[in-house]
Short mmCIF file of C-alpha atoms in Angstrom, two decimals:
data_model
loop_
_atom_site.label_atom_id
_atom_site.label_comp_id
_atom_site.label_asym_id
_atom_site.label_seq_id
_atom_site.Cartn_x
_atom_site.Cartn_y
_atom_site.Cartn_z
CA UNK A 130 117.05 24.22 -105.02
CA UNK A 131 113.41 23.74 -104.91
CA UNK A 132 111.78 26.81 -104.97
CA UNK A 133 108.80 27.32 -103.98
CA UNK A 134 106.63 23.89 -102.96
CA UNK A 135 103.07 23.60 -102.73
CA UNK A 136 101.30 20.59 -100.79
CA UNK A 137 98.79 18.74 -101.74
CA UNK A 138 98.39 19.13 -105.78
CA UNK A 139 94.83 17.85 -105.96
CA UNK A 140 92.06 17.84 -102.89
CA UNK A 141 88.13 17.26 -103.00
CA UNK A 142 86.64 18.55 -99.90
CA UNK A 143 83.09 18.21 -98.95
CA UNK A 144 81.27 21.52 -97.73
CA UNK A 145 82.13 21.87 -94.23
CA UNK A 146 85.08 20.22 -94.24
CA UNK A 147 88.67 22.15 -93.34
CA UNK A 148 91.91 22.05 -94.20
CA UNK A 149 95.87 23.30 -94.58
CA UNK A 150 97.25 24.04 -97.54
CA UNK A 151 101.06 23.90 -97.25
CA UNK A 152 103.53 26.21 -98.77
CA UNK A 153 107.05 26.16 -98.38
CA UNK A 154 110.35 28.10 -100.03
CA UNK A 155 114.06 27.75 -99.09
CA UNK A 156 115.08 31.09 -100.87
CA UNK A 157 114.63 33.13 -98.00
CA UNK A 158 112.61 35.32 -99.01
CA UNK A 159 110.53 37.89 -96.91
CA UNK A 160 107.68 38.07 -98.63
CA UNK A 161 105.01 35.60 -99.19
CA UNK A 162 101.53 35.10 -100.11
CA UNK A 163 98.51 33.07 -101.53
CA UNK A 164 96.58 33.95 -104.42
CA UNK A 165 93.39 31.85 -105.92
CA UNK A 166 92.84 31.86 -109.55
CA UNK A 167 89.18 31.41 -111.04
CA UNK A 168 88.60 31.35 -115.12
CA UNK A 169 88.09 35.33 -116.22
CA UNK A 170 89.36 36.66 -112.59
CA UNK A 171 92.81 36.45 -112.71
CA UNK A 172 94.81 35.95 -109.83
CA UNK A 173 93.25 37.27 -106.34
CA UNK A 174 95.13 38.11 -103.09
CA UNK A 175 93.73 36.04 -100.19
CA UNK A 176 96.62 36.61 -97.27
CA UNK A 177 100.41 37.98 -97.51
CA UNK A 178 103.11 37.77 -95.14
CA UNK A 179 106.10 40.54 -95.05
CA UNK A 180 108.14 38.18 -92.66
CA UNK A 181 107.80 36.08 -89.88
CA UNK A 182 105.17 36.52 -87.52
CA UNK A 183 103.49 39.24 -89.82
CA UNK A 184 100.19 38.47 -91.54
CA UNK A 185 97.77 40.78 -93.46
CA UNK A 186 94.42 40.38 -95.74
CA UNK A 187 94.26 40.59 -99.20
CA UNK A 188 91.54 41.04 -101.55
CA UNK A 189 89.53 37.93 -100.37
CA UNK A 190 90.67 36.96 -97.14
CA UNK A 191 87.16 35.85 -96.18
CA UNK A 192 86.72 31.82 -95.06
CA UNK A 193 90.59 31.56 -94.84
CA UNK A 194 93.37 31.75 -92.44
CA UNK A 195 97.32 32.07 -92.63
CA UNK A 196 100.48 31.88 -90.32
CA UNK A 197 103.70 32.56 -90.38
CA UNK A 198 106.08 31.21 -87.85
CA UNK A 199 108.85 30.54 -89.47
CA UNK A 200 110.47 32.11 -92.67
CA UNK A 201 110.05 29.48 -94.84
CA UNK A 202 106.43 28.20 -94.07
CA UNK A 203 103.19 29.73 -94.94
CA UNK A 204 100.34 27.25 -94.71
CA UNK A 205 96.56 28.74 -96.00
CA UNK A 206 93.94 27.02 -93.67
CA UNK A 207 90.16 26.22 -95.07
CA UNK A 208 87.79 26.79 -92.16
CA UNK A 209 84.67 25.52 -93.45
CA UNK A 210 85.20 24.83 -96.64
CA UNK A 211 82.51 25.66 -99.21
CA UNK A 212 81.74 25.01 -103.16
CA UNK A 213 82.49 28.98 -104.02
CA UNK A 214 86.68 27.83 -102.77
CA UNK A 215 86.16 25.45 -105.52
CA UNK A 216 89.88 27.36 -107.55
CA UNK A 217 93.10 26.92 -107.77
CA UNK A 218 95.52 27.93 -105.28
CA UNK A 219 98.94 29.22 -105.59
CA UNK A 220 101.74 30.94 -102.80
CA UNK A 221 104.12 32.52 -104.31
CA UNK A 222 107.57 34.17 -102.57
CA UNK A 223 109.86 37.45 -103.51
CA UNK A 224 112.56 39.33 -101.95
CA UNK A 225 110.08 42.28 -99.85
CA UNK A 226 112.35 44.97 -101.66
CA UNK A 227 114.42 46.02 -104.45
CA UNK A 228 115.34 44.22 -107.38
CA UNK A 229 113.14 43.31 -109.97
CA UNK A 230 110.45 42.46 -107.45
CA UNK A 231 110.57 38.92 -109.11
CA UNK A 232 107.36 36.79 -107.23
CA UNK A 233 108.06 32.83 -107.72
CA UNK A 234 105.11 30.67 -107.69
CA UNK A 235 104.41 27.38 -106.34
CA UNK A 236 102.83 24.94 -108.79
CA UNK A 237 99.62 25.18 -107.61
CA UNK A 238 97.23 22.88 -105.44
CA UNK A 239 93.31 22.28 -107.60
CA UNK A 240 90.90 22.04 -105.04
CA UNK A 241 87.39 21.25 -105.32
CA UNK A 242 84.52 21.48 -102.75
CA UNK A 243 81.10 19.53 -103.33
CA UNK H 248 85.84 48.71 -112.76
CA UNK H 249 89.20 46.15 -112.08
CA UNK H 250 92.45 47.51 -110.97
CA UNK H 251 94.40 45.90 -114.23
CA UNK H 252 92.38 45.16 -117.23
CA UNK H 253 93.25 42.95 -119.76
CA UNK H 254 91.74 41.71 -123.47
CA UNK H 255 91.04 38.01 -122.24
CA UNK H 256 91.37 36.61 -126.13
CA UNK H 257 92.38 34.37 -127.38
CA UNK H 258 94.51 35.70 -130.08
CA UNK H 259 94.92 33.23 -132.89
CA UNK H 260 98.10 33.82 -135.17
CA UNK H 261 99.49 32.40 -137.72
CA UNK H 262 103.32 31.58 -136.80
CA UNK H 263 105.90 34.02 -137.89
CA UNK H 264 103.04 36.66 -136.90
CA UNK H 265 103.51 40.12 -134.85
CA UNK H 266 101.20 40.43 -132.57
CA UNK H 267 100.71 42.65 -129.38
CA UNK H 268 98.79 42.82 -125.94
CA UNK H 269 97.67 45.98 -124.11
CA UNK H 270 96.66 46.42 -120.78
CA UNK H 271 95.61 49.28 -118.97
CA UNK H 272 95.84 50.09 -115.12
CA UNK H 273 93.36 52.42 -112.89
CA UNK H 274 95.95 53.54 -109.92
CA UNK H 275 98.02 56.04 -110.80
CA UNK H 276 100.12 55.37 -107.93
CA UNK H 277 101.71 52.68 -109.63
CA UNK H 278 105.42 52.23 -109.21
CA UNK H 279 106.52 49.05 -111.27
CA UNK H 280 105.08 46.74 -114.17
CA UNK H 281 105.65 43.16 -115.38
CA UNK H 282 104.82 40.44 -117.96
CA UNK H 283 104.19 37.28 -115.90
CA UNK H 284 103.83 33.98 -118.59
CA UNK H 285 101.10 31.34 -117.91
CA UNK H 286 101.26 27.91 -119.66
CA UNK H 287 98.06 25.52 -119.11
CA UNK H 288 97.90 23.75 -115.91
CA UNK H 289 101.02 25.54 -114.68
CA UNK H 290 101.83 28.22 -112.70
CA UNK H 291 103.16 32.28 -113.70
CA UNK H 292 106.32 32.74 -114.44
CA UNK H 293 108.14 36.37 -114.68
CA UNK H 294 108.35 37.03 -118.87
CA UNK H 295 109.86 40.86 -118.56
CA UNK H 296 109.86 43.60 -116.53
CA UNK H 297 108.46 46.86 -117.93
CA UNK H 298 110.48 50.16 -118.49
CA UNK H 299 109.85 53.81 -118.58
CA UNK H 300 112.12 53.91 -121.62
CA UNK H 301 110.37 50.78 -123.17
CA UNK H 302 112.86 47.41 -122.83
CA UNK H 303 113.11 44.59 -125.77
CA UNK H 304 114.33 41.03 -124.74
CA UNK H 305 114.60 39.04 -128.40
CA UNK H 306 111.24 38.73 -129.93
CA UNK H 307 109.78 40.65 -126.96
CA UNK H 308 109.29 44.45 -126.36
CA UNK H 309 107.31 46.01 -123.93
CA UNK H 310 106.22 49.83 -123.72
CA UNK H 311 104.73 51.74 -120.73
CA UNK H 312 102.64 54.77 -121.41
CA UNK H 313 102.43 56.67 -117.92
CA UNK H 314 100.12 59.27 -119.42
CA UNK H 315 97.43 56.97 -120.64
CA UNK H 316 98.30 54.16 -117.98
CA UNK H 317 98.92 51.45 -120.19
CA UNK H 318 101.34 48.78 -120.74
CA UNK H 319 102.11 46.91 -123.69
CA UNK H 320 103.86 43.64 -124.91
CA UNK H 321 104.73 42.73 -128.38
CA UNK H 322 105.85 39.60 -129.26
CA UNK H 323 107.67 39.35 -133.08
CA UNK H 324 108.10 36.23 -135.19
CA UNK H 325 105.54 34.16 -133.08
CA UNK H 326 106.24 30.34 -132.23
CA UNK H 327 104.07 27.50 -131.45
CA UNK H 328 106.74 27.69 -128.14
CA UNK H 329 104.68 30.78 -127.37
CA UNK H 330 101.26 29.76 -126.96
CA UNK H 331 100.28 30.72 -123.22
CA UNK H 332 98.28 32.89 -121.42
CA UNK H 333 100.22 36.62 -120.57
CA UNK H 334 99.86 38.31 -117.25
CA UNK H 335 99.99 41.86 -116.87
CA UNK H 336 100.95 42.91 -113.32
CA UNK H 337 101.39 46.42 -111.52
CA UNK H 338 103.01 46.95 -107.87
CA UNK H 339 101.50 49.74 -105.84
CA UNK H 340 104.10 51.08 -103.69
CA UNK H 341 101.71 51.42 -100.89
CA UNK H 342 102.02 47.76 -99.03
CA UNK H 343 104.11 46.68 -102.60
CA UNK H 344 101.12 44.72 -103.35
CA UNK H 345 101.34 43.15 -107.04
CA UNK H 346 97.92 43.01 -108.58
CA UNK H 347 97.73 40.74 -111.49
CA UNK H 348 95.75 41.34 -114.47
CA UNK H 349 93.06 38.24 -115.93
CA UNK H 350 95.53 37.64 -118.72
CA UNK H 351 95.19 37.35 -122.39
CA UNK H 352 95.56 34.02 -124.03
CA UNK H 353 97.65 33.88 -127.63
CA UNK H 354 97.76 30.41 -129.60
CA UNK H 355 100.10 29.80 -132.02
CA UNK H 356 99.04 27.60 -135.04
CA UNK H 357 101.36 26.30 -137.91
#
């Protein structure tokens, strides 16, 4: 069972530059999303996904874009990237209801812009 | 003013210490509260689950205090195992958003 997996680890981009990051669980869960973490901010909400084919903004949505075609995929895409996405990303996947509301991270993908 | 506010440390204790985290929350509204755990280079991990009645799981209890809006965790006979950096987290029930606290770091020395 692998959880929740997180593509690629590392990245340097150069300002401008786009890309995906990949996310991908196989516990069926409903609900997923992608945070970024930055020293003294905690973890911030960029997109979320209640299932497939539903997509909503977070707290920063702003330079990023998500999809969700499938249940188990949710890659974040970089438009244009620039040195303030310099963070480090994690998507993370729950159950949408009940429970203990349990949200399993991925292990994180450390990208920096120049 | 942040949605979930938390001492950012670090605590430095001795092991064998007691020693306990507080966080406060601004949105009344909120419906359920966690613990997440955060080692170094990794990512947050659920720790406990926080109860109206207050809930203990070995060395840890945590206390909710609805009135004040604050959560607490204490953490008895500390080990060098439990040197991380603790999450406090709150669910809205409106969109069951969590919203995750900066976290407070605690190292352990011998």
């Amino acid at each position: 069972n692998a959880g929740v997996t997180q593509t690629p680890k590392f990245q340097v981009l150069k300002t401008g530059q786009s890309m995906t990051l990949q996310c991908a669980q196989d516990m069926n869960h409903e609900y997923m999303s992608w945070y970024r973490q930055d020293p003294g901010m905690g973890l911030r909400l960029i997109h979320y996904s209640v299932g497939a084919g539903i997509t909503d903004q977070g707290e920063v949505p702003n330079g990023y874009n998500v999809s969700r075609s499938t249940t188990e995929d949710f890659p974040l895409r970089l438009l244009s990237a620039a040195p303030s996405q310099t963070s480090v990303y994690f998507c993370a996947s729950r159950h949408r209801a009940g429970g203990t509301y349990e949200q399993y991270f991925g292990p994180g993908t450390r990208l920096t812009v120049t | 003013r942040k949605e979930v506010e938390q001492d950012p440390g670090p605590f430095n204790v001795p092991e064998g210490a007691t020693v306990a985290f507080n966080c406060t929350y601004s949105n009344s509204a909120s419906q359920s509260f966690f613990w997440y755990r955060q080692d170094c280079r990794k990512e947050p991990k659920l720790l406990m689950s926080v109860y109206s009645s207050g809930n203990e799981d070995g060395r840890f209890t945590a206390q909710l205090n609805r009135a004040s809006q604050y959560i607490s965790l204490l953490i008895r006979d500390s080990k060098l195992s439990d040197s991380a950096t603790y999450l406090c987290v709150v669910r809205r029930d409106a969109g069951n958003m969590l919203t995750f606290g900066g976290g407070t770091r605690l190292m352990v020395k011998p």
